CSV table of C-alpha atoms in Angstrom, one decimal:
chain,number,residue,atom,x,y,z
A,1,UNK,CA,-39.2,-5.5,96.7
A,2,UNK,CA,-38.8,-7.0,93.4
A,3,UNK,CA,-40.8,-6.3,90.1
A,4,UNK,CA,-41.8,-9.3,87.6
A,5,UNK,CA,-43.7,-10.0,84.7
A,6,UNK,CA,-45.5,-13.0,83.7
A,7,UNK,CA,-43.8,-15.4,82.2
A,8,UNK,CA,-46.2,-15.4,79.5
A,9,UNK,CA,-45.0,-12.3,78.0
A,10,UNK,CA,-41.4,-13.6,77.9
A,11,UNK,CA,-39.9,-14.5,73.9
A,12,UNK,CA,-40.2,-18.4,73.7
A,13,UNK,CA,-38.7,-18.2,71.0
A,14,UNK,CA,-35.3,-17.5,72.2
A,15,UNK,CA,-35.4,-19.8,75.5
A,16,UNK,CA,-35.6,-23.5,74.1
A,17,UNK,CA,-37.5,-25.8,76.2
A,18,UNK,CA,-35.7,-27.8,78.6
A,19,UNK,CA,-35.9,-31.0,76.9
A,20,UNK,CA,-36.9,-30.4,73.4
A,21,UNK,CA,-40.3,-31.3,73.9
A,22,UNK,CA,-42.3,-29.0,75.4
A,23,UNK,CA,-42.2,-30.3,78.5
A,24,UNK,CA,-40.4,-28.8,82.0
A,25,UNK,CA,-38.4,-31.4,83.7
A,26,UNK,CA,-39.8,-31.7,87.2
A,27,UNK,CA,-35.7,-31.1,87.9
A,28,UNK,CA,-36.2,-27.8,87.0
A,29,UNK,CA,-39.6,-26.6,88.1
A,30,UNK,CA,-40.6,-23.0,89.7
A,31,UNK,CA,-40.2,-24.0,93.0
A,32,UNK,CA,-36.8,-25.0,92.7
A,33,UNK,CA,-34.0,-22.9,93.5
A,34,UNK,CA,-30.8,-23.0,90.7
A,35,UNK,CA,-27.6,-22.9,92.6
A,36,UNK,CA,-25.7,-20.9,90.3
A,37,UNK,CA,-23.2,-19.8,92.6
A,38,UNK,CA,-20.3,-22.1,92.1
A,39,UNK,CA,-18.8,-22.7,88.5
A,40,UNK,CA,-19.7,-26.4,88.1
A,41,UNK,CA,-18.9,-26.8,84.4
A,42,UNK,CA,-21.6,-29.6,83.5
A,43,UNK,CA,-22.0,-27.2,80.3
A,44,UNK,CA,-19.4,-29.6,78.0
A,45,UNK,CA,-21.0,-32.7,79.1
A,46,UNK,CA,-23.1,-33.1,76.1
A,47,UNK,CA,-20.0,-32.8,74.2
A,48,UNK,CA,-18.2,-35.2,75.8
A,49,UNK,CA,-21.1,-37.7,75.7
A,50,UNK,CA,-20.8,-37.8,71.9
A,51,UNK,CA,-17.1,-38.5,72.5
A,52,UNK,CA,-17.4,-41.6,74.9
A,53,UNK,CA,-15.7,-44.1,72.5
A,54,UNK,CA,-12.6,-41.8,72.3
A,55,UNK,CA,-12.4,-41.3,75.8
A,56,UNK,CA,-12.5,-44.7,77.4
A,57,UNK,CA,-10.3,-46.4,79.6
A,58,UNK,CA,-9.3,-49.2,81.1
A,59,UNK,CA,-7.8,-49.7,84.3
A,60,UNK,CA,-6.9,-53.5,85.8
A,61,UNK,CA,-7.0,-54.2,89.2
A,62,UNK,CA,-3.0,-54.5,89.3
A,63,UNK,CA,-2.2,-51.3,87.4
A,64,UNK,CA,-1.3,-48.0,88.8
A,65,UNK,CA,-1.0,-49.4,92.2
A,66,UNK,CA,2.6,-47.5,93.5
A,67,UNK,CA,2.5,-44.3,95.1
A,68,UNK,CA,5.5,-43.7,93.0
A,69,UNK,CA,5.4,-42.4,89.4
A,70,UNK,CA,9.2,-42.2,88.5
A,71,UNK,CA,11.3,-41.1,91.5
A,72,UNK,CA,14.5,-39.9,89.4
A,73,UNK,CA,12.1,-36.6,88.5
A,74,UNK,CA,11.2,-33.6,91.0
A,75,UNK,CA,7.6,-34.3,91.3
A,76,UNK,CA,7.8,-38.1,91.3
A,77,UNK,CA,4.4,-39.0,91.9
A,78,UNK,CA,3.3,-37.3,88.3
A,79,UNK,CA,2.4,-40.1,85.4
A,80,UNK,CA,5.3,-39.6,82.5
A,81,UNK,CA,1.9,-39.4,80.6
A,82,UNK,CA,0.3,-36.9,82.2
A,83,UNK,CA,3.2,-34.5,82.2
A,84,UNK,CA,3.5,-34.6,78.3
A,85,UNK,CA,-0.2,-34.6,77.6
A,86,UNK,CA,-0.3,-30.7,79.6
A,87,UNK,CA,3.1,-30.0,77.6
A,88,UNK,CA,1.3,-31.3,74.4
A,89,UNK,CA,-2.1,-29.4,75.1
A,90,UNK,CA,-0.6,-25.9,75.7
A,91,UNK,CA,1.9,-26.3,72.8
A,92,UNK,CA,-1.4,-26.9,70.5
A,93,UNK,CA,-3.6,-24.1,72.2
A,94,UNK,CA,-0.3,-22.0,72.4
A,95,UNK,CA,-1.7,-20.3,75.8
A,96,UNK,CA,1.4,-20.6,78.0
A,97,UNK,CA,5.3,-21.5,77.6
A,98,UNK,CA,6.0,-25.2,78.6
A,99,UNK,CA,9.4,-25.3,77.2
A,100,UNK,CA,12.3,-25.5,79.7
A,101,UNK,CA,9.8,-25.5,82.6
A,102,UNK,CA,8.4,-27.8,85.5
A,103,UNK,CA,5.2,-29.3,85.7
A,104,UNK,CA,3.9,-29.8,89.3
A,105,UNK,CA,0.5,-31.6,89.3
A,106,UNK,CA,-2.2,-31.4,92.0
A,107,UNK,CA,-5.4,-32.2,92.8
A,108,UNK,CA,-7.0,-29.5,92.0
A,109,UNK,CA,-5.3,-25.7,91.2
A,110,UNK,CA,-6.6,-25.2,94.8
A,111,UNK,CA,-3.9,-27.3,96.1
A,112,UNK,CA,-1.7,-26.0,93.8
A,113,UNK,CA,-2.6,-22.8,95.5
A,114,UNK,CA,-1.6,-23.5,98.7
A,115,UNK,CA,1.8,-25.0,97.6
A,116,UNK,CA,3.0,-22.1,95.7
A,117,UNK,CA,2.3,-19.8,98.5
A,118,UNK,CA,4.4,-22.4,100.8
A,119,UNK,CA,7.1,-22.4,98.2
A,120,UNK,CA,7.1,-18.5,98.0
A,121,UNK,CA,7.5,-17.9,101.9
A,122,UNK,CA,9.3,-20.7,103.3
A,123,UNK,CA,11.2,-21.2,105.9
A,124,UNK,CA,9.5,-17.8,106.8
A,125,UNK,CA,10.5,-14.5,108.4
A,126,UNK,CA,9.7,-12.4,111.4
A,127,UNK,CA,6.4,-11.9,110.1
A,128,UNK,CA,3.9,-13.0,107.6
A,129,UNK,CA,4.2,-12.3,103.7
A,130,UNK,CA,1.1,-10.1,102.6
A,131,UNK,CA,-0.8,-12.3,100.0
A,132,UNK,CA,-3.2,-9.8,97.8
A,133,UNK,CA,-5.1,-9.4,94.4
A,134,UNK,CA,-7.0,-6.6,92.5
A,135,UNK,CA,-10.6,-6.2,93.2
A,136,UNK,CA,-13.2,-7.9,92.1
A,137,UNK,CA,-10.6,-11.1,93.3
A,138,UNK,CA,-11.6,-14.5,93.0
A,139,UNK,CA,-13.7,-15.1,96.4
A,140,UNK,CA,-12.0,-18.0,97.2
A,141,UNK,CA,-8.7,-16.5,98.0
A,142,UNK,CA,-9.1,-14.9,101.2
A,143,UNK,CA,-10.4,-18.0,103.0
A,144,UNK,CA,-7.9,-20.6,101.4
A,145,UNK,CA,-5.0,-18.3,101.7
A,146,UNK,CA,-6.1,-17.9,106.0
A,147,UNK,CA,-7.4,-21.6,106.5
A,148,UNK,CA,-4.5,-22.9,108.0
A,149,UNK,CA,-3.4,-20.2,109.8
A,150,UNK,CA,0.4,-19.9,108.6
A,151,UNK,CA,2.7,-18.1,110.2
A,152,UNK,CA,4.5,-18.0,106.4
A,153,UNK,CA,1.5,-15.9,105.0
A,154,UNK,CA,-1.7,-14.0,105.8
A,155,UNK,CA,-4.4,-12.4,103.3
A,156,UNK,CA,-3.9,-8.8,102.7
A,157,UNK,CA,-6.8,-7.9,100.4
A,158,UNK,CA,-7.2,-5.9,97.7
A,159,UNK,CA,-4.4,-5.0,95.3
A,160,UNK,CA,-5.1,-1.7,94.5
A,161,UNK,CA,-4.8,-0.4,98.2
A,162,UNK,CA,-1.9,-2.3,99.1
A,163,UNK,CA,-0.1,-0.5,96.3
A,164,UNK,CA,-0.9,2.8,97.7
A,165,UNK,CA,-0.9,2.1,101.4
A,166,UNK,CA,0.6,-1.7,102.1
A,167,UNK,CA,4.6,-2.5,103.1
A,168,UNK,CA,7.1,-5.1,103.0
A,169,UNK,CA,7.0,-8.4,101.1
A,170,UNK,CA,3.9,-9.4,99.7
A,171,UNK,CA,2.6,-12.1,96.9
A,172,UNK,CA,0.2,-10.5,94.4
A,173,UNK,CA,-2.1,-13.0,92.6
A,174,UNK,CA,-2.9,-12.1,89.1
A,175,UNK,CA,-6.2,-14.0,88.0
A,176,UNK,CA,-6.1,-13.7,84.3
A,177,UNK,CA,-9.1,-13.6,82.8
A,178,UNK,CA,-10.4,-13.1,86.0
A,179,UNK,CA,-13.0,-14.4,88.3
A,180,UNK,CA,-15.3,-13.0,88.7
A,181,UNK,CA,-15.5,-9.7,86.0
A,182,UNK,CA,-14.0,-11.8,83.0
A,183,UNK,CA,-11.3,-9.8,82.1
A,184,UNK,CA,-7.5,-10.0,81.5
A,185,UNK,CA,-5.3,-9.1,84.2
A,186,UNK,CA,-2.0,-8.0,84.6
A,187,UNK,CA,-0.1,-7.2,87.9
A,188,UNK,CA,-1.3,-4.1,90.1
A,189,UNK,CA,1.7,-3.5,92.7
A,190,UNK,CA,4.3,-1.6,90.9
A,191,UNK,CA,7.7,-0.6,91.8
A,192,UNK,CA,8.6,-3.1,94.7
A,193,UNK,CA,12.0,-4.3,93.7
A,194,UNK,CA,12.6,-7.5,94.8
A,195,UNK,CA,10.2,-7.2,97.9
A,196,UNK,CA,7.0,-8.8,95.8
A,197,UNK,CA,6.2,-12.5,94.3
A,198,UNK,CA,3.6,-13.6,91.9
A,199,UNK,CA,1.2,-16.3,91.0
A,200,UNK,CA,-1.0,-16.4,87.6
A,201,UNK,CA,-3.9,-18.0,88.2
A,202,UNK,CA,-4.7,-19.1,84.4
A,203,UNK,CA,-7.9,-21.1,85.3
A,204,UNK,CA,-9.6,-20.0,82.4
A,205,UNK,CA,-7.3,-18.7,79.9
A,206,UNK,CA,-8.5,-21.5,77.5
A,207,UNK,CA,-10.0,-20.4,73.6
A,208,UNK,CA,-13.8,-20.9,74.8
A,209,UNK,CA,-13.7,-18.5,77.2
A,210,UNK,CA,-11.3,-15.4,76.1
A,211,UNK,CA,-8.9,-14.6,72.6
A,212,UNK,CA,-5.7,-16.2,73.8
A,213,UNK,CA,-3.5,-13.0,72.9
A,214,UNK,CA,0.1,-14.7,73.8
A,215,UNK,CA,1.6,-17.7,75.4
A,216,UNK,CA,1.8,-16.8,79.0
A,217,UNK,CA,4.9,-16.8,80.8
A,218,UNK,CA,5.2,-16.4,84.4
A,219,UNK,CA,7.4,-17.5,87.4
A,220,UNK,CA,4.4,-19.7,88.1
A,221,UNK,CA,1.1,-19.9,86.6
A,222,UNK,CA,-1.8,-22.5,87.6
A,223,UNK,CA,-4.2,-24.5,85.2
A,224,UNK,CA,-6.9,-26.4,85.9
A,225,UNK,CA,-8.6,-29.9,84.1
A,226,UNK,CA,-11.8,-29.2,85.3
A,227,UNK,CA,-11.9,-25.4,83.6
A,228,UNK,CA,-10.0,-26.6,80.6
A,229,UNK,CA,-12.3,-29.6,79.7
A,230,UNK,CA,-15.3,-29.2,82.2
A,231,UNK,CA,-13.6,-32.3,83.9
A,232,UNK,CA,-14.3,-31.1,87.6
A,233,UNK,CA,-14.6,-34.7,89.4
A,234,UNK,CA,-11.4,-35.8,88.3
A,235,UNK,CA,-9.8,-33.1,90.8
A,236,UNK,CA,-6.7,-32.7,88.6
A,237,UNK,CA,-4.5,-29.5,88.5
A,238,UNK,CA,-1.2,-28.3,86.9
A,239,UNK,CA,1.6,-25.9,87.3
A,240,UNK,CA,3.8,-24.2,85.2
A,241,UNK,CA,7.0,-23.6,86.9
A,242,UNK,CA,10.3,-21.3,86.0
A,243,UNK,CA,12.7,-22.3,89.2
A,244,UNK,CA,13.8,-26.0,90.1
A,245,UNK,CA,13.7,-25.1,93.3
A,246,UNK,CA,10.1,-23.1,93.6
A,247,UNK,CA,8.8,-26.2,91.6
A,248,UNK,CA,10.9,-28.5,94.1
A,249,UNK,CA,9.6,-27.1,97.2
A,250,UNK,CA,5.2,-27.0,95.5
A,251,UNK,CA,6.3,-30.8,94.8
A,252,UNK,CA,6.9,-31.5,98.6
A,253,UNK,CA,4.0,-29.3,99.6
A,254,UNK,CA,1.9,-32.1,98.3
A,255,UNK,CA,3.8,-35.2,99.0
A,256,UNK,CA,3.0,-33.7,102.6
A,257,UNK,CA,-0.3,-33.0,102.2
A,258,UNK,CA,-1.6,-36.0,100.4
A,259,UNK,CA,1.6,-38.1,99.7
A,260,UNK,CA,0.8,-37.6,95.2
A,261,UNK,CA,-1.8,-37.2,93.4
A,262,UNK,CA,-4.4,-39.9,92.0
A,263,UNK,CA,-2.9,-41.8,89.6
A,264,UNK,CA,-6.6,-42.6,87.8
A,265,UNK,CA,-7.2,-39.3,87.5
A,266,UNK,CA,-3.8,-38.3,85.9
A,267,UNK,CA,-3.9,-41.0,83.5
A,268,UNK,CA,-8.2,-40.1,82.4
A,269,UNK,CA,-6.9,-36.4,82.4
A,270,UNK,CA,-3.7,-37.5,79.4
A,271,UNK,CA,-6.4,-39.7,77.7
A,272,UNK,CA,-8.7,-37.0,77.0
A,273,UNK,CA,-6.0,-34.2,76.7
A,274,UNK,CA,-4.3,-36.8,74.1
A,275,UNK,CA,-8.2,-37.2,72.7
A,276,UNK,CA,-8.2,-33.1,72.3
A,277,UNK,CA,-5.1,-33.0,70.5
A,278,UNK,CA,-5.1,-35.8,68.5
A,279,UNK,CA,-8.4,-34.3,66.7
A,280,UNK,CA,-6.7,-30.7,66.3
A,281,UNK,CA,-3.5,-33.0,64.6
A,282,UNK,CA,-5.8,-35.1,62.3
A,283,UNK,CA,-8.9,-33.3,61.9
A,284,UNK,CA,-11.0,-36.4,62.3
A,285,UNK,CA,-13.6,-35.4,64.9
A,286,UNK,CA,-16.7,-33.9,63.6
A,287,UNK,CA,-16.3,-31.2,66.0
A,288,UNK,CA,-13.3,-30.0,67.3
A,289,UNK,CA,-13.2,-29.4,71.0
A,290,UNK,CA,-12.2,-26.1,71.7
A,291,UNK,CA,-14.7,-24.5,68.6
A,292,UNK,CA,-17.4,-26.5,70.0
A,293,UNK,CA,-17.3,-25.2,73.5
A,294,UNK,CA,-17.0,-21.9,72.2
A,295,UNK,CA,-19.8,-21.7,69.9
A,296,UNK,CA,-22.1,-22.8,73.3
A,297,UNK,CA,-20.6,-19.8,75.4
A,298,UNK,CA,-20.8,-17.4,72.8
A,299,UNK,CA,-24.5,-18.2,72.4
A,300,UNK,CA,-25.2,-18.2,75.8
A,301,UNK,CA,-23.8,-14.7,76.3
A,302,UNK,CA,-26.0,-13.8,72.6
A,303,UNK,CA,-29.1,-14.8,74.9
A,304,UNK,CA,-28.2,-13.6,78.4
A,305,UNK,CA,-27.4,-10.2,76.9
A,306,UNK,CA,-30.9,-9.9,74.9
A,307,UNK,CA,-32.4,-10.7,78.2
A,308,UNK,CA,-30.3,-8.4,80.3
A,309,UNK,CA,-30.9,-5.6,77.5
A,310,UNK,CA,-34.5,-6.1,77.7
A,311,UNK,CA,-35.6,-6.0,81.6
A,312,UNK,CA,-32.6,-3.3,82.0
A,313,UNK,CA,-32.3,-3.9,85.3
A,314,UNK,CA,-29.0,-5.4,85.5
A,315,UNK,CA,-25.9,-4.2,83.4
A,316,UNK,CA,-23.1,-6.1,82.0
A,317,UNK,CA,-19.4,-6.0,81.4
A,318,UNK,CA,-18.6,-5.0,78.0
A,319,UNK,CA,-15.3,-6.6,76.9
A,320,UNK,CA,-13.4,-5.3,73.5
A,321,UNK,CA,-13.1,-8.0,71.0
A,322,UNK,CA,-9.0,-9.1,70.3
A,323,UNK,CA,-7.0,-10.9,68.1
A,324,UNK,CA,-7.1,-14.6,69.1
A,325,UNK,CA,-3.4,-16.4,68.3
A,326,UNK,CA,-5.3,-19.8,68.7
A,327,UNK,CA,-8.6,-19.1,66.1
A,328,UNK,CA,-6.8,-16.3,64.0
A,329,UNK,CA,-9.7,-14.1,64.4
A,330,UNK,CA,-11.0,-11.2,66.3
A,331,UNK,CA,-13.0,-12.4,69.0
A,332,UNK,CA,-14.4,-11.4,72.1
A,333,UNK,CA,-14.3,-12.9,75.5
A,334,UNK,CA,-17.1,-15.3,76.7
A,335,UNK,CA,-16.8,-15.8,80.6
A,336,UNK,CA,-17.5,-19.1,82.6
A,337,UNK,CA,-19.8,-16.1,84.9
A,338,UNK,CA,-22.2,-13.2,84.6
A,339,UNK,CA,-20.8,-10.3,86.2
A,340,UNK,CA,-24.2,-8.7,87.0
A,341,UNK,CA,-24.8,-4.8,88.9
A,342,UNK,CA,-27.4,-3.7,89.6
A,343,UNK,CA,-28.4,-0.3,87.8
A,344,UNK,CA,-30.5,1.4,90.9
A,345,UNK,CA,-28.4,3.9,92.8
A,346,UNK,CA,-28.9,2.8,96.1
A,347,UNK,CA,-25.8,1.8,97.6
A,348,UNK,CA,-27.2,-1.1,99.9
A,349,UNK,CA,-28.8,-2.9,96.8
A,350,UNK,CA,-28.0,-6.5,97.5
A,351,UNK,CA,-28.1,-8.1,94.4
A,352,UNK,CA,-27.5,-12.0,95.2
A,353,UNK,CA,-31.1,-11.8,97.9
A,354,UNK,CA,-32.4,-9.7,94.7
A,355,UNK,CA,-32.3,-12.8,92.5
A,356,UNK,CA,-32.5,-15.5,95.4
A,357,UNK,CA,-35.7,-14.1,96.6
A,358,UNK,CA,-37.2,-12.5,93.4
A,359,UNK,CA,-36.9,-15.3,91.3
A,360,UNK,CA,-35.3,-18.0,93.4
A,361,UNK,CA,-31.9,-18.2,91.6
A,362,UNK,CA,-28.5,-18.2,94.2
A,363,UNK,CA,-25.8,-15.9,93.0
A,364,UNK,CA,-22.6,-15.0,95.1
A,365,UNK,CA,-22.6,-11.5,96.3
A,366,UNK,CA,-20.3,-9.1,95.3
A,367,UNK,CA,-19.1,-8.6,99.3
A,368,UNK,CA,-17.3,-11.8,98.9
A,369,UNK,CA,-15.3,-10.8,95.7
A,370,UNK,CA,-14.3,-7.6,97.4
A,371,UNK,CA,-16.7,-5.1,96.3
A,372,UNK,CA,-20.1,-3.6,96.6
A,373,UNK,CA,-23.0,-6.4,96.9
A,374,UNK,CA,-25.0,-4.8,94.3
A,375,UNK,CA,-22.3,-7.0,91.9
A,376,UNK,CA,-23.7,-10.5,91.8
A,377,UNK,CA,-21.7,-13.6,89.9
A,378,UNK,CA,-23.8,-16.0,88.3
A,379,UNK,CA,-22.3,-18.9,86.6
A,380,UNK,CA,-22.5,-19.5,83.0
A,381,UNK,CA,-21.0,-23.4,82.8
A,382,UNK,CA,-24.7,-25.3,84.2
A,383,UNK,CA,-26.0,-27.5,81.5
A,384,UNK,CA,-28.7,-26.4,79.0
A,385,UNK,CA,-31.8,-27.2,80.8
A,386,UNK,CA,-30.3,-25.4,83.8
A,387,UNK,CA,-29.0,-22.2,82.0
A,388,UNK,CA,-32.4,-21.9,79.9
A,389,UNK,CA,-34.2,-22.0,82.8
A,390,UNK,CA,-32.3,-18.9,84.5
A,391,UNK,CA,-33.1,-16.9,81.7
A,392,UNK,CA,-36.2,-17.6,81.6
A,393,UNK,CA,-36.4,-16.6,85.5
A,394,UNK,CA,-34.4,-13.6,84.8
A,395,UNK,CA,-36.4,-12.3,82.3
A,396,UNK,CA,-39.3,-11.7,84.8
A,397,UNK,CA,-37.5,-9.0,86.8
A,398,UNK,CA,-38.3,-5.5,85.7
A,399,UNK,CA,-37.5,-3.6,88.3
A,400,UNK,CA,-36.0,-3.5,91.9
A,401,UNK,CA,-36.4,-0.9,94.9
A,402,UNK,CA,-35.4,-0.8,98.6
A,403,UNK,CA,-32.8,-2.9,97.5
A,404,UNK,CA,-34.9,-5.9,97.7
C-alpha cells in the first residue's frame, strides 16, 4: 500500500495555484488522472503565445501545392527554406556540425528512425543486423525497430550485454542526453572494427535541457522540431547526415513511405526557426527563446527536487554541472523527464502502479526502458497547471511497502 499526507500539510507556498487565483481548474481536479507518461511538450506554449505576431503565416490556396520541392537536390521534397533554417539554428546554438553535411527531413525523428536503419542494412544479408542501445534505452526503440518485421534488422537489447556476449554486425543507438535518465551518452560497444554502425539520437541536445559541451558530429544524428521548440503537432524531423549515399538511401526511405514530407509544416517549422534566430542576431525579443525555456526547466527541477527531498521516498539522478559552449557558463542539466526509483529495497516495487494508484498520476515503468520497474519516468514538459498539480500529488506520498 501507499502512505499519504493531507494535502493540508503540504508548502503552498512553493506550488502556485493552477490559475493564479486561487481556484483549481475542474481540468485538473483530484479525480483526474495526469497522463505524464508521454513527453508532450505543451510546457513552451505560454512562450510561444506571447510570440504569435512573430510567428504567423500565411498560406494561399495555390501555394505549396507540388509534391516536389527542388528535384535537382537528394532529398527533393525538402523546402530550400526549411533546409537553411536547421543549418542556421544549429550554427547559432552551435550543438551539431551542419557544414559539408545532408539534411534529410521527416516527419517526425521517428520516421527518420526507421530510414536510417533501412539505409544502414540495405539490400541486407543472410541474417538480420543486431539494432541495440545502453540501458535505461529510450522505450520506444524496441517496438519501432520490430514493427515491420524486416528481415534487414531485428532489436537486440541492451548495449551493455551485447558488448560482452552479442556477435556480428549490429547498429548501436546512442541517445544523447538520454531518455529516459537524462544523461550524456557516448557509444557502449567497443572494439568491433568495421562490424558496428551508429545513430545519435540528439532529440534533446538543445540549451534548455542540458550544457551543450561541443558541436556534435556523427555519421548520422536525428533532431526533432517538437523537442527543440515544443512544436509536436507539426510532426517535423531532421537529419544530419555525413555520406551522400546513407543520406540518399533515408531520402528514398521516405519518398516510399509517405512520398515527402508536409510542406505546411516545413515551411511553419523555418518561420519560427528563422523567428529564434533572428532574436539571438538582433536582440529585439524581450526574452530570448532558448534562456526562456531554460529558466522554466530549471525551476521545475528547483521544485520537484524540494518535493522529492522532503517525502524521501523517491530518489533522483544527480547530474554534475558543465561548461555550456552556448550560455558560457557552468550549468547543469534539466531533463524533459523525472527519472524516479524508488528507495525501498524490495525488488518487485513497481513504481509507475505506485504513483497511478497512490495518487492517480501515470508514469511509464522502468520494464519498458530496460530496467527494474521500481524506475518510473515522469515527464517534465506538461504545462504549468499540469506540472503544479503533480507536485502537489507527489508531495502526499510518504511512504510505500509491499511494493504497492
Amino acid at each position: 500500500m501507499i502512505g499519504t499526507e493531507s494535502s493540508a500539510s503540504i508548502n503552498k507556498g512553493s506550488l502556485p495555484s493552477a490559475n493564479g487565483n486561487g481556484t483549481r481548474s475542474p481540468t485538473c481536479s483530484s479525480d483526474r488522472v495526469l497522463n505524464l507518461e508521454q513527453g508532450d511538450p505543451s510546457v513552451f506554449q505560454s512562450y510561444w503565445s506571447k510570440m504569435e505576431d512573430k510567428c504567423t503565416m500565411v498560406i494561399s490556396g495555390s501555394q505549396l501545392m507540388s509534391y516536389i520541392s527542388d528535384f535537382t537536390t537528394l532529398c527533393w521534397f525538402m523546402e530550400p527554406e526549411f533546409q537553411e533554417a536547421v543549418r542556421r539554428l544549429h550554427r547559432v546554438v552551435g550543438n551539431a556540425v551542419v557544414d559539408d553535411r545532408y539534411i534529410v527531413v521527416g516527419t517526425g525523428s521517428t520516421q527518420l528512425y526507421q530510414a536510417a536503419l533501412y539505409s544502414l542494412t540495405s539490400p541486407g544479408g543472410p541474417e538480420p543486423v543486431s539494432v541495440v542501445s545502453a540501458a535505461p534505452y529510450y522505450s520506444a526503440y524496441p517496438e519501432e525497430t520490430d514493427y515491420l518485421r524486416s528481415r534487414l534488422y531485428k532489436w537486440a537489447g541492451d548495449a551493455y550485454e551485447f558488448d560482452k556476449n552479442g556477435t556480428g554486425p549490429y547498429i548501436e543507438v546512442v541517445n544523447s542526453p538520454n531518455n529516459p535518465d537524462g544523461t550524456l551518452r557516448e557509444a557502449v560497444v567497443k572494439n568491433r572494427g568495421d562490424e558496428g554502425k551508429l545513430i545519435h539520437d540528439l532529440a534533446y541536445y538543445w540549451p534548455q535541457y542540458t550544457p551543450i559541451i561541443r558541436p556534435a558530429d556523427h555519421d548520422i544524428m536525428t533532431f526533432t522540431f517538437s523537442k527543440s521548440t515544443g512544436h509536436a503537432g507539426s510532426r517535423i524531423g531532421w537529419a544530419v547526415v555525413k555520406d551522400k549515399e546513407v543520406a540518399r538511401k533515408m531520402s528514398k526511405f521516405i519518398e516510399m513511405s509517405t512520398l515527402g514530407v508536409s510542406k505546411d509544416s516545413q515551411q511553419r517549422a523555418a518561420k519560427i526557426m528563422g523567428v529564434i534566430c533572428d532574436d539571438y542576431k538582433n536582440f529585439k525579443s524581450d526574452e530570448l527563446f532558448f534562456e526562456h525555456t531554460r529558466r522554466v526547466m530549471a525551476d521545475r527541477w528547483e521544485r520537484l527536487r524540494q518535493v522529492v527531498d522532503r517525502n524521501q521516498v523517491f530518489s533522483l539522478p544527480k547530474y554534475p554541472k558543465q561548461y555550456c559552449l552556448f550560455s558560457g557558463e557552468l550549468i547543469e542539466p534539466y531533463p524533459g523527464f523525472a527519472w524516479l526509483e524508488a528507495k525501498e529495497e524490495e525488488e518487485e516495487i513497481d513504481s509507475q502502479k505506485v504513483l497511478r494508484g497512490g495518487i492517480k498520476v501515470q508514469g511509464r515503468t522502468g520494464s519498458r526502458f530496460g530496467v527494474a520497474q521500481k524506475y518510473v519516468r515522469v515527464s517534465l514538459l506538461s504545462n504549468e497547471e499540469v506540472f503544479n498539480q503533480f507536485l502537489e500529488r507527489l508531495s502526499t506520498i510518504n511512504s510505500i511497502s509491499n511494493g504497492h
